[in-house]
XYZ file of C-alpha atoms in Angstrom:
200
model
C 119.392 114.117 183.573
C 121.009 112.672 186.851
C 123.659 110.837 187.877
C 122.203 107.719 188.732
C 120.752 107.758 185.043
C 124.536 108.451 183.474
C 125.701 105.949 185.472
C 123.953 103.559 182.805
C 126.146 104.776 180.621
C 128.851 102.154 182.245
C 129.582 98.576 181.881
C 132.473 96.434 182.138
C 134.795 94.069 180.443
C 136.986 92.280 182.320
C 139.095 95.058 184.324
C 138.125 97.555 181.568
C 135.250 100.165 181.843
C 133.763 101.135 178.770
C 131.895 104.368 178.580
C 129.806 104.861 175.571
C 131.407 108.417 174.251
C 128.276 109.791 172.096
C 125.839 109.536 174.848
C 128.734 111.059 177.369
C 129.455 113.663 175.261
C 125.797 115.098 175.454
C 125.660 114.948 179.424
C 126.522 118.340 181.541
C 129.963 119.131 182.680
C 128.657 118.468 186.223
C 127.652 114.787 185.443
C 130.923 114.373 183.438
C 132.722 115.251 186.113
C 130.846 113.144 188.494
C 131.433 110.125 186.118
C 135.191 110.538 185.557
C 136.133 111.875 189.312
C 136.644 107.922 190.725
C 138.789 107.489 187.980
C 140.922 110.490 189.475
C 140.270 112.532 186.491
C 139.342 116.010 188.077
C 139.621 119.255 186.318
C 136.985 120.928 183.893
C 140.018 121.698 181.490
C 140.974 117.863 181.085
C 137.307 116.813 181.065
C 136.903 119.335 178.345
C 140.010 117.747 176.429
C 139.120 114.789 176.917
C 135.368 115.837 175.116
C 137.508 117.682 172.457
C 140.371 114.813 171.876
C 140.489 112.618 168.331
C 140.202 108.998 168.315
C 143.193 106.917 169.766
C 144.291 110.306 172.067
C 144.801 108.594 175.744
C 145.096 110.355 178.452
C 146.569 109.297 181.888
C 145.289 110.357 185.402
C 147.383 108.747 188.660
C 145.598 105.520 188.598
C 143.804 105.348 185.629
C 144.142 105.503 181.619
C 141.531 106.629 179.587
C 141.562 106.003 175.586
C 138.863 107.736 173.377
C 137.860 104.614 171.176
C 135.265 105.159 168.193
C 132.193 104.758 169.833
C 132.834 104.913 173.581
C 135.383 105.792 176.124
C 137.942 103.151 177.613
C 139.024 103.047 181.014
C 141.383 100.448 182.863
C 143.778 100.820 185.676
C 147.119 101.653 185.802
C 149.407 99.060 186.904
C 152.152 98.872 184.764
C 154.431 99.471 188.273
C 153.146 96.410 189.513
C 153.967 93.750 186.993
C 157.169 92.584 187.058
C 158.594 92.950 183.127
C 158.518 90.285 180.758
C 161.144 87.850 180.519
C 163.312 87.586 177.067
C 161.844 84.715 174.697
C 164.863 83.048 172.497
C 164.484 82.061 169.506
C 167.641 79.463 169.022
C 165.817 78.002 165.511
C 167.857 78.598 162.653
C 164.428 79.052 160.569
C 161.970 81.541 162.619
C 159.478 80.107 164.540
C 157.616 81.425 167.616
C 155.654 79.849 170.409
C 152.282 79.309 169.329
C 150.771 81.499 171.989
C 152.612 84.309 171.042
C 152.613 83.912 167.472
C 148.756 83.648 167.558
C 149.190 87.401 169.716
C 150.919 88.831 166.975
C 148.365 87.789 164.666
C 145.421 89.522 166.189
C 147.454 92.638 164.910
C 148.974 91.965 161.703
C 150.332 89.473 159.955
C 154.734 90.024 159.184
C 157.317 88.872 156.148
C 160.378 90.953 156.700
C 163.377 89.458 155.291
C 166.875 90.728 157.099
C 170.821 90.066 155.955
C 171.699 87.202 157.773
C 175.393 88.687 158.440
C 174.589 91.445 160.256
C 172.540 89.936 163.189
C 173.603 88.395 165.831
C 172.277 85.049 167.005
C 170.390 83.860 169.019
C 167.199 86.183 168.614
C 165.490 87.128 171.064
C 161.569 88.913 171.555
C 161.257 91.244 174.251
C 158.532 93.396 175.498
C 159.305 97.500 174.588
C 160.911 99.768 177.421
C 161.593 103.457 177.794
C 164.607 104.581 175.492
C 163.817 102.395 172.839
C 164.661 103.496 169.359
C 163.499 102.606 165.687
C 164.996 102.968 162.755
C 161.728 102.725 160.925
C 162.061 100.917 156.984
C 160.056 103.752 154.780
C 161.267 106.583 156.727
C 164.440 108.525 156.897
C 165.995 109.697 160.595
C 164.944 107.488 163.573
C 161.948 107.431 165.956
C 161.340 106.803 169.662
C 158.797 103.836 169.673
C 156.695 105.766 172.380
C 156.408 108.319 169.426
C 155.547 105.667 166.810
C 152.673 104.501 168.743
C 151.557 107.756 169.057
C 151.936 108.734 165.204
C 150.741 105.724 164.286
C 147.786 105.482 166.692
C 148.357 102.384 167.662
C 145.477 101.426 170.854
C 147.241 101.387 174.184
C 145.097 97.538 174.036
C 147.520 96.681 171.021
C 150.803 98.374 172.352
C 150.645 95.790 175.725
C 150.140 92.993 173.405
C 153.654 94.048 171.360
C 156.802 92.501 170.902
C 160.116 93.972 169.702
C 162.083 91.439 167.909
C 166.243 91.948 168.475
C 169.123 90.238 168.327
C 171.499 88.663 170.616
C 173.092 92.524 170.953
C 170.106 93.934 171.584
C 169.685 96.022 168.473
C 165.944 96.693 167.369
C 164.864 94.416 163.783
C 161.451 95.277 164.768
C 158.297 96.223 165.991
C 155.949 93.056 165.540
C 153.855 93.672 163.173
C 153.833 96.947 162.505
C 157.328 97.969 160.929
C 160.670 96.565 160.406
C 163.956 98.594 161.202
C 165.717 99.449 158.058
C 169.367 98.619 159.614
C 169.388 94.643 159.518
C 166.917 95.087 156.218
C 168.303 92.964 153.459
C 170.229 95.063 150.352
C 172.103 94.500 147.169
C 174.690 93.001 148.433
C 173.112 90.162 150.798
C 174.430 86.562 150.276
C 172.242 85.378 153.243
C 168.803 85.879 153.959
C 167.051 85.749 156.924
C 163.168 85.527 156.870
C 160.542 86.053 159.328
C 157.150 85.476 158.883
C 154.131 84.926 161.281
């Protein structure tokens, strides 16, 4: 067992580093350390947590994040601080429609079929990326939940999170996390007279 041989476990896909999970777990602690040290995962305690973590768990170093996938570890440089936030996308249509590239991106994660009480919405609607402090009142649940906790509880992979858009009305009231969950505050009910439908 040598560090050089262990390097064979690593492959690259675009800007991501992929590390075979099963073979990594069979390595000695020293070799594990040598493989993860370039990504600033330093301590033996942290490496032990990574080895014991369940699928979907994400770890962060000062420079990278590491996600536990079923068959591999996915490592990528943390670049969110370097990128400008995405601009809001206004939905000016009376009937819901999206730019084709955005719709296709959302469809890779799932389909959407939501109905809203149109009289509770302030138009135009818009899409925006999640920000810290966003709160969802999920359908099918009581209470509210921070979106960051929703992502964690639903085990949404970090790569999928980067494709997620929030649907909001003109007052920035959250209508749902596309395509995962609608916010119940604006959903249709028995007294609804005008329905606004969202389908992707």
